[in-house]
mmCIF file of C-alpha atoms and ligand atoms in Angstrom:
data_model
loop_
_atom_site.group_PDB
_atom_site.id
_atom_site.type_symbol
_atom_site.label_atom_id
_atom_site.label_comp_id
_atom_site.label_asym_id
_atom_site.label_seq_id
_atom_site.Cartn_x
_atom_site.Cartn_y
_atom_site.Cartn_z
ATOM 1 C CA MET G 1 21.715 0.853 1.075
ATOM 2 C CA LYS G 2 18.485 -1.046 1.646
ATOM 3 C CA ARG G 3 16.922 -2.691 -1.377
ATOM 4 C CA VAL G 4 13.224 -3.427 -1.733
ATOM 5 C CA ALA G 5 11.285 -5.048 -4.574
ATOM 6 C CA SER G 6 7.960 -3.472 -5.411
ATOM 7 C CA ILE G 7 5.433 -5.754 -7.133
ATOM 8 C CA GLN G 8 2.618 -3.710 -8.681
ATOM 9 C CA ASP G 9 1.465 -2.248 -11.990
ATOM 10 C CA ILE G 10 2.752 0.598 -14.090
ATOM 11 C CA SER G 11 -0.172 2.897 -14.782
ATOM 12 C CA CYS G 12 1.320 5.093 -17.497
ATOM 13 C CA LEU G 13 -0.796 8.081 -16.455
ATOM 14 C CA GLY G 14 -2.469 8.881 -13.165
ATOM 15 C CA ARG G 15 0.212 8.778 -10.442
ATOM 16 C CA CYS G 16 -0.237 5.513 -8.570
ATOM 17 C CA SER G 17 1.478 2.194 -7.854
ATOM 18 C CA LEU G 18 5.034 2.055 -9.269
ATOM 19 C CA THR G 19 5.091 5.641 -10.517
ATOM 20 C CA VAL G 20 4.720 6.838 -6.916
ATOM 21 C CA ALA G 21 6.613 4.058 -5.083
ATOM 22 C CA LEU G 22 9.792 4.679 -7.103
ATOM 23 C CA PRO G 23 10.186 8.417 -6.362
ATOM 24 C CA VAL G 24 9.034 8.161 -2.735
ATOM 25 C CA LEU G 25 11.491 5.361 -1.921
ATOM 26 C CA ALA G 26 14.273 7.121 -3.839
ATOM 27 C CA VAL G 27 13.841 10.286 -1.762
ATOM 28 C CA MET G 28 13.918 8.141 1.377
ATOM 29 C CA GLY G 29 17.278 6.701 0.308
ATOM 30 C CA VAL G 30 15.980 3.206 -0.460
ATOM 31 C CA GLU G 31 16.699 1.304 -3.688
ATOM 32 C CA CYS G 32 13.466 0.158 -5.345
ATOM 33 C CA ALA G 33 13.715 -2.795 -7.735
ATOM 34 C CA VAL G 34 10.487 -3.447 -9.620
ATOM 35 C CA ILE G 35 8.419 -6.419 -10.721
ATOM 36 C CA PRO G 36 5.671 -4.866 -12.866
ATOM 37 C CA THR G 37 2.426 -6.851 -12.760
ATOM 38 C CA ALA G 38 0.776 -5.095 -15.711
ATOM 39 C CA VAL G 39 1.128 -2.047 -17.937
ATOM 40 C CA LEU G 40 -2.025 0.062 -18.112
ATOM 41 C CA SER G 41 -2.599 3.223 -20.151
ATOM 42 C CA THR G 42 -4.039 4.806 -16.989
ATOM 43 C CA HIS G 43 -5.275 3.519 -13.640
ATOM 44 C CA THR G 44 -8.646 1.792 -13.787
ATOM 45 C CA ILE G 45 -10.776 4.768 -12.735
ATOM 46 C CA PHE G 46 -10.359 6.303 -16.217
ATOM 47 C CA PRO G 47 -12.795 4.856 -18.794
ATOM 48 C CA ASP G 48 -11.491 2.615 -21.615
ATOM 49 C CA PHE G 49 -7.997 2.028 -20.184
ATOM 50 C CA THR G 50 -5.734 -0.527 -21.885
ATOM 51 C CA CYS G 51 -4.057 -3.286 -19.870
ATOM 52 C CA ARG G 52 -1.278 -5.736 -20.719
ATOM 53 C CA ASP G 53 -1.146 -8.397 -18.024
ATOM 54 C CA LEU G 54 2.430 -9.499 -17.215
ATOM 55 C CA THR G 55 1.652 -12.569 -15.088
ATOM 56 C CA ASP G 56 3.910 -14.742 -17.269
ATOM 57 C CA GLU G 57 6.901 -12.496 -16.527
ATOM 58 C CA LEU G 58 6.700 -12.529 -12.720
ATOM 59 C CA LEU G 59 8.284 -15.892 -11.967
ATOM 60 C CA PRO G 60 10.964 -15.656 -14.707
ATOM 61 C CA ILE G 61 12.074 -12.299 -13.232
ATOM 62 C CA ALA G 62 12.147 -13.781 -9.715
ATOM 63 C CA ARG G 63 14.032 -16.897 -10.858
ATOM 64 C CA HIS G 64 16.635 -14.776 -12.622
ATOM 65 C CA TRP G 65 17.134 -12.646 -9.496
ATOM 66 C CA LYS G 66 17.405 -15.817 -7.426
ATOM 67 C CA SER G 67 20.091 -17.166 -9.788
ATOM 68 C CA GLN G 68 21.995 -13.889 -9.276
ATOM 69 C CA LYS G 69 21.671 -14.230 -5.473
ATOM 70 C CA VAL G 70 19.914 -10.862 -5.212
ATOM 71 C CA LYS G 71 19.352 -9.855 -1.584
ATOM 72 C CA LEU G 72 16.116 -8.042 -0.772
ATOM 73 C CA ASP G 73 15.483 -6.261 2.540
ATOM 74 C CA ALA G 74 11.776 -6.087 1.761
ATOM 75 C CA ILE G 75 9.272 -7.177 -0.841
ATOM 76 C CA CYS G 76 6.051 -5.231 -1.159
ATOM 77 C CA SER G 77 3.050 -6.064 -3.316
ATOM 78 C CA GLY G 78 0.268 -3.724 -4.389
ATOM 79 C CA TYR G 79 -2.281 -3.758 -7.219
ATOM 80 C CA LEU G 80 -2.478 -7.174 -8.890
ATOM 81 C CA ALA G 81 -4.257 -7.531 -12.201
ATOM 82 C CA SER G 82 -5.874 -10.996 -11.944
ATOM 83 C CA PRO G 83 -6.516 -13.999 -9.665
ATOM 84 C CA ALA G 84 -3.743 -15.927 -11.467
ATOM 85 C CA GLN G 85 -1.390 -13.126 -10.543
ATOM 86 C CA THR G 86 -2.096 -13.481 -6.825
ATOM 87 C CA GLU G 87 -0.818 -17.060 -7.007
ATOM 88 C CA ALA G 88 2.283 -16.028 -8.951
ATOM 89 C CA VAL G 89 3.032 -13.320 -6.359
ATOM 90 C CA CYS G 90 2.825 -15.855 -3.497
ATOM 91 C CA ARG G 91 5.418 -17.934 -5.347
ATOM 92 C CA VAL G 92 7.620 -14.881 -5.928
ATOM 93 C CA PHE G 93 7.548 -14.131 -2.169
ATOM 94 C CA ASP G 94 8.488 -17.740 -1.366
ATOM 95 C CA LEU G 95 11.306 -17.734 -3.911
ATOM 96 C CA LEU G 96 12.914 -14.403 -3.050
ATOM 97 C CA ARG G 97 12.442 -13.973 0.684
ATOM 98 C CA SER G 98 15.246 -14.771 3.069
ATOM 99 C CA GLU G 99 14.973 -14.955 6.849
ATOM 100 C CA ASP G 100 15.258 -11.194 7.337
ATOM 101 C CA THR G 101 13.195 -10.024 4.352
ATOM 102 C CA LEU G 102 10.155 -7.976 5.373
ATOM 103 C CA ILE G 103 7.030 -8.858 3.378
ATOM 104 C CA ALA G 104 4.520 -6.006 3.108
ATOM 105 C CA VAL G 105 1.191 -6.371 1.330
ATOM 106 C CA ASP G 106 -1.157 -3.594 0.267
ATOM 107 C CA PRO G 107 -4.234 -5.438 -1.024
ATOM 108 C CA ALA G 108 -4.985 -2.571 -3.416
ATOM 109 C CA MET G 109 -8.315 -3.800 -4.771
ATOM 110 C CA ALA G 110 -11.122 -1.578 -3.450
ATOM 111 C CA ASP G 111 -12.089 1.802 -1.997
ATOM 112 C CA HIS G 112 -15.183 3.721 -0.870
ATOM 113 C CA GLY G 113 -17.077 0.482 -0.171
ATOM 114 C CA ARG G 114 -16.481 -1.070 -3.624
ATOM 115 C CA LEU G 115 -14.084 -3.344 -5.475
ATOM 116 C CA TYR G 116 -12.210 -1.652 -8.340
ATOM 117 C CA LYS G 117 -13.906 -2.139 -11.715
ATOM 118 C CA PRO G 118 -11.821 -5.021 -13.117
ATOM 119 C CA PHE G 119 -12.346 -7.373 -10.164
ATOM 120 C CA SER G 120 -15.087 -9.952 -9.737
ATOM 121 C CA PRO G 121 -16.619 -10.479 -6.268
ATOM 122 C CA ASP G 122 -14.438 -13.541 -5.569
ATOM 123 C CA PHE G 123 -11.166 -11.595 -6.004
ATOM 124 C CA PRO G 124 -10.780 -10.884 -2.241
ATOM 125 C CA GLN G 125 -10.629 -14.667 -1.643
ATOM 126 C CA TYR G 126 -7.538 -14.820 -3.870
ATOM 127 C CA MET G 127 -6.037 -11.699 -2.323
ATOM 128 C CA LYS G 128 -6.401 -13.244 1.150
ATOM 129 C CA LYS G 129 -3.730 -15.785 0.240
ATOM 130 C CA VAL G 130 -1.277 -12.999 -0.632
ATOM 131 C CA CYS G 131 -2.151 -11.197 2.624
ATOM 132 C CA ALA G 132 -1.470 -14.373 4.598
ATOM 133 C CA ARG G 133 2.193 -14.159 3.463
ATOM 134 C CA ALA G 134 2.604 -10.634 4.897
ATOM 135 C CA ASP G 135 4.593 -9.510 7.929
ATOM 136 C CA VAL G 136 2.833 -6.166 7.581
ATOM 137 C CA LEU G 137 -0.587 -5.822 5.962
ATOM 138 C CA LEU G 138 -1.857 -2.353 4.943
ATOM 139 C CA PRO G 139 -5.491 -2.295 3.775
ATOM 140 C CA ASN G 140 -7.903 0.601 3.669
ATOM 141 C CA LEU G 141 -11.273 0.272 5.404
ATOM 142 C CA THR G 142 -13.049 -1.218 2.355
ATOM 143 C CA GLU G 143 -10.312 -3.775 1.759
ATOM 144 C CA ALA G 144 -10.229 -4.690 5.448
ATOM 145 C CA CYS G 145 -13.970 -5.403 5.404
ATOM 146 C CA LEU G 146 -13.652 -7.548 2.250
ATOM 147 C CA LEU G 147 -10.718 -9.492 3.709
ATOM 148 C CA THR G 148 -12.551 -10.257 6.931
ATOM 149 C CA ASP G 149 -16.060 -10.803 5.479
ATOM 150 C CA THR G 150 -17.302 -7.828 7.502
ATOM 151 C CA PRO G 151 -20.140 -5.623 6.164
ATOM 152 C CA TYR G 152 -18.676 -2.239 5.123
ATOM 153 C CA ARG G 153 -19.443 0.777 7.273
ATOM 154 C CA GLU G 154 -18.909 4.311 5.994
ATOM 155 C CA SER G 155 -18.394 5.855 9.445
ATOM 156 C CA PRO G 156 -17.008 3.222 11.806
ATOM 157 C CA ASP G 157 -16.497 3.862 15.508
ATOM 158 C CA GLU G 158 -13.369 2.907 17.401
ATOM 159 C CA SER G 159 -14.665 -0.427 18.682
ATOM 160 C CA PHE G 160 -15.548 -1.472 15.093
ATOM 161 C CA VAL G 161 -12.043 -0.535 13.906
ATOM 162 C CA ARG G 162 -10.363 -2.382 16.781
ATOM 163 C CA GLU G 163 -12.390 -5.502 16.042
ATOM 164 C CA LEU G 164 -11.546 -5.207 12.325
ATOM 165 C CA LEU G 165 -7.828 -4.944 13.130
ATOM 166 C CA ARG G 166 -8.036 -7.948 15.395
ATOM 167 C CA LYS G 167 -9.772 -9.988 12.667
ATOM 168 C CA LEU G 168 -7.166 -8.861 10.102
ATOM 169 C CA SER G 169 -4.438 -10.089 12.417
ATOM 170 C CA ASP G 170 -5.598 -13.658 11.660
ATOM 171 C CA LEU G 171 -3.977 -12.996 8.259
ATOM 172 C CA ALA G 172 -0.798 -11.154 9.290
ATOM 173 C CA PRO G 173 1.000 -10.376 12.573
ATOM 174 C CA ARG G 174 1.066 -6.600 12.090
ATOM 175 C CA VAL G 175 -1.725 -4.690 10.412
ATOM 176 C CA VAL G 176 -2.171 -1.027 9.552
ATOM 177 C CA LEU G 177 -5.604 0.261 8.643
ATOM 178 C CA THR G 178 -5.607 3.432 6.530
ATOM 179 C CA GLY G 179 -8.286 6.062 6.094
ATOM 180 C CA VAL G 180 -9.440 5.907 9.720
ATOM 181 C CA SER G 181 -11.573 8.813 10.912
ATOM 182 C CA PHE G 182 -13.834 9.157 13.915
ATOM 183 C CA ASP G 183 -14.829 12.791 13.342
ATOM 184 C CA SER G 184 -14.898 15.395 10.568
ATOM 185 C CA ALA G 185 -11.651 17.080 11.682
ATOM 186 C CA ARG G 186 -9.102 14.272 11.784
ATOM 187 C CA LEU G 187 -7.956 11.451 9.489
ATOM 188 C CA GLY G 188 -5.204 8.920 10.005
ATOM 189 C CA ALA G 189 -4.319 5.283 10.499
ATOM 190 C CA MET G 190 -4.546 2.685 13.226
ATOM 191 C CA SER G 191 -2.347 -0.379 13.731
ATOM 192 C CA TYR G 192 -2.426 -3.593 15.719
ATOM 193 C CA ASP G 193 0.413 -5.891 16.675
ATOM 194 C CA ARG G 194 -0.781 -9.457 17.282
ATOM 195 C CA ASP G 195 2.264 -10.402 19.361
ATOM 196 C CA THR G 196 2.093 -7.504 21.811
ATOM 197 C CA GLY G 197 -1.694 -6.999 21.619
ATOM 198 C CA LEU G 198 -1.035 -3.238 21.284
ATOM 199 C CA TYR G 199 -3.054 -0.817 19.195
ATOM 200 C CA TYR G 200 -1.574 2.448 17.978
ATOM 201 C CA SER G 201 -3.324 5.311 16.243
ATOM 202 C CA TYR G 202 -2.099 8.489 14.619
ATOM 203 C CA PHE G 203 -4.221 11.264 13.185
ATOM 204 C CA ASN G 204 -3.673 14.593 11.468
ATOM 205 C CA GLU G 205 -5.903 17.151 9.803
ATOM 206 C CA LYS G 206 -8.712 15.827 7.566
ATOM 207 C CA VAL G 207 -8.901 17.754 4.306
ATOM 208 C CA PRO G 208 -12.349 17.404 2.703
ATOM 209 C CA ALA G 209 -11.103 16.071 -0.647
ATOM 210 C CA SER G 210 -10.378 12.621 -2.035
ATOM 211 C CA PHE G 211 -7.584 11.833 -4.465
ATOM 212 C CA HIS G 212 -6.587 8.728 -6.309
ATOM 213 C CA GLY G 213 -3.350 6.944 -5.366
ATOM 214 C CA THR G 214 -2.965 8.205 -1.803
ATOM 215 C CA GLY G 215 -2.952 4.619 -0.481
ATOM 216 C CA ASP G 216 0.040 3.812 -2.685
ATOM 217 C CA ILE G 217 1.898 6.854 -1.355
ATOM 218 C CA PHE G 218 1.070 5.833 2.200
ATOM 219 C CA THR G 219 2.355 2.264 1.728
ATOM 220 C CA ALA G 220 5.582 3.370 0.005
ATOM 221 C CA THR G 221 6.266 5.817 2.856
ATOM 222 C CA VAL G 222 5.653 3.223 5.592
ATOM 223 C CA LEU G 223 8.007 0.841 3.800
ATOM 224 C CA GLY G 224 10.642 3.562 3.350
ATOM 225 C CA GLY G 225 10.425 4.482 7.038
ATOM 226 C CA MET G 226 10.890 0.895 8.142
ATOM 227 C CA MET G 227 13.842 0.507 5.773
ATOM 228 C CA GLN G 228 15.345 3.601 7.410
ATOM 229 C CA GLY G 229 15.136 1.723 10.712
ATOM 230 C CA SER G 230 12.026 3.353 12.176
ATOM 231 C CA THR G 231 9.366 1.351 13.965
ATOM 232 C CA LEU G 232 6.149 0.508 12.136
ATOM 233 C CA GLU G 233 4.324 3.022 14.343
ATOM 234 C CA ARG G 234 6.706 5.912 13.573
ATOM 235 C CA SER G 235 6.701 5.021 9.883
ATOM 236 C CA MET G 236 2.914 5.043 9.890
ATOM 237 C CA ALA G 237 2.833 8.503 11.488
ATOM 238 C CA LEU G 238 5.315 9.783 8.872
ATOM 239 C CA ALA G 239 3.127 8.282 6.134
ATOM 240 C CA VAL G 240 0.000 10.019 7.504
ATOM 241 C CA ASP G 241 1.855 13.351 7.603
ATOM 242 C CA PHE G 242 3.391 12.959 4.127
ATOM 243 C CA THR G 243 0.103 11.890 2.539
ATOM 244 C CA LEU G 244 -1.548 14.978 4.068
ATOM 245 C CA GLU G 245 1.308 17.142 2.767
ATOM 246 C CA CYS G 246 0.689 15.711 -0.744
ATOM 247 C CA ILE G 247 -3.052 16.407 -0.456
ATOM 248 C CA ARG G 248 -2.404 19.988 0.694
ATOM 249 C CA CYS G 249 -0.183 20.542 -2.353
ATOM 250 C CA THR G 250 -2.955 19.270 -4.637
ATOM 251 C CA CYS G 251 -6.115 20.890 -3.291
ATOM 252 C CA ALA G 252 -5.659 24.031 -5.352
ATOM 253 C CA ASP G 253 -6.223 22.070 -8.586
ATOM 254 C CA PRO G 254 -9.879 21.034 -9.055
ATOM 255 C CA ALA G 255 -8.981 18.633 -11.915
ATOM 256 C CA ALA G 256 -6.500 16.696 -9.849
ATOM 257 C CA SER G 257 -8.558 13.881 -8.392
ATOM 258 C CA TRP G 258 -7.979 11.388 -11.247
ATOM 259 C CA TYR G 259 -4.408 12.406 -11.913
ATOM 260 C CA GLY G 260 -3.333 11.583 -8.384
ATOM 261 C CA VAL G 261 -1.814 13.888 -5.832
ATOM 262 C CA GLU G 262 0.914 16.331 -6.777
ATOM 263 C CA PHE G 263 3.392 14.476 -4.611
ATOM 264 C CA GLU G 264 6.284 15.955 -6.598
ATOM 265 C CA LYS G 265 5.678 19.254 -4.770
ATOM 266 C CA ALA G 266 5.821 17.483 -1.383
ATOM 267 C CA LEU G 267 8.984 15.408 -1.965
ATOM 268 C CA PRO G 268 11.249 18.181 -0.582
ATOM 269 C CA TRP G 269 9.209 17.979 2.671
ATOM 270 C CA LEU G 270 9.844 14.219 2.796
ATOM 271 C CA ALA G 271 13.555 14.734 2.147
ATOM 272 C CA ARG G 272 13.710 17.157 5.086
ATOM 273 C CA GLN G 273 12.276 14.443 7.368
ATOM 274 C CA ASN G 274 15.259 12.203 6.432
ATOM 275 C CA GLU G 275 17.631 14.940 7.538
ATOM 276 C CA SER G 276 15.923 15.316 10.891
ATOM 277 C CA ALA G 277 15.802 11.499 11.336
ATOM 278 C CA GLU G 278 19.562 11.317 10.718
ATOM 279 C CA ARG G 279 20.400 14.002 13.290
HETATM 280 O O1 PXL P 301 -4.033 3.104 -6.387
HETATM 281 C C1 PXL P 301 -4.397 1.793 -6.542
HETATM 282 C C2 PXL P 301 -4.384 1.376 -7.972
HETATM 283 C C3 PXL P 301 -3.220 0.905 -8.523
HETATM 284 N N1 PXL P 301 -3.152 0.507 -9.802
HETATM 285 C C4 PXL P 301 -4.247 0.574 -10.602
HETATM 286 C C5 PXL P 301 -5.448 1.053 -10.110
HETATM 287 C C6 PXL P 301 -5.526 1.450 -8.764
HETATM 288 C C7 PXL P 301 -6.785 1.936 -8.238
HETATM 289 O O2 PXL P 301 -7.757 2.104 -8.901
HETATM 290 O O3 PXL P 301 -6.515 1.121 -10.917
HETATM 291 C C8 PXL P 301 -4.146 0.125 -12.019
#
């Protein structure tokens, strides 16, 4: 069985980060070890959330695993609570990776043109160093603009997105941009491989609703797909389809946007994809 380590926070309420990565990877038949970066009462979109930063625990956990000769097929980082934590995560990658460990980074720090509340404007400079360790980098459009010092555009055209992907590939050899849409009917993702120079895009239906935590679901699904032996491109297509499935399951509830998508209802769909992949 493949084993990945997921480095991100536990938001106790609001379906995101570890509380979605764990079930998604479990359904995909992948063991998910965790290095929690912080414990928050809720994700940071709720007002007055509490946060206990766990920066001091990250390296001790990694050193203990190293002493136990733990083998990791992948290490994936997501939401990090502070600049100091970005440096600790770089050291965790260096300590725990072996030659065939895939490093995936979701620079979960911004959306809809803005940094998340807790971060100061210089945070992307710190996050860039984490991204530079990645084999696969998975930002959304806002994060991609911040990482490449590109002014944010709400409705980018294809040439803008291609140029953004190319700039991102200065940080990591394979990049996947999420939340790509060139018209009102379709939404998906676009990738670029620096070594082959190939772009790939995959779209599905665009549902006119926005939910918190969908990026975390997308990243966990891409990682799960790759651990199942699929290519990055196939894993990305699966992640687009699964994220849409989660959104479809959620649309009926008008109060859902802060509580994250009702991915629990879509997990059986994801499990069925494993069966067809095995056949
Ligand atoms: O979904 C990204 C995310 C993860 N963790 C926390 C967040 C967010 C986005 O706001 O606040 C704590």
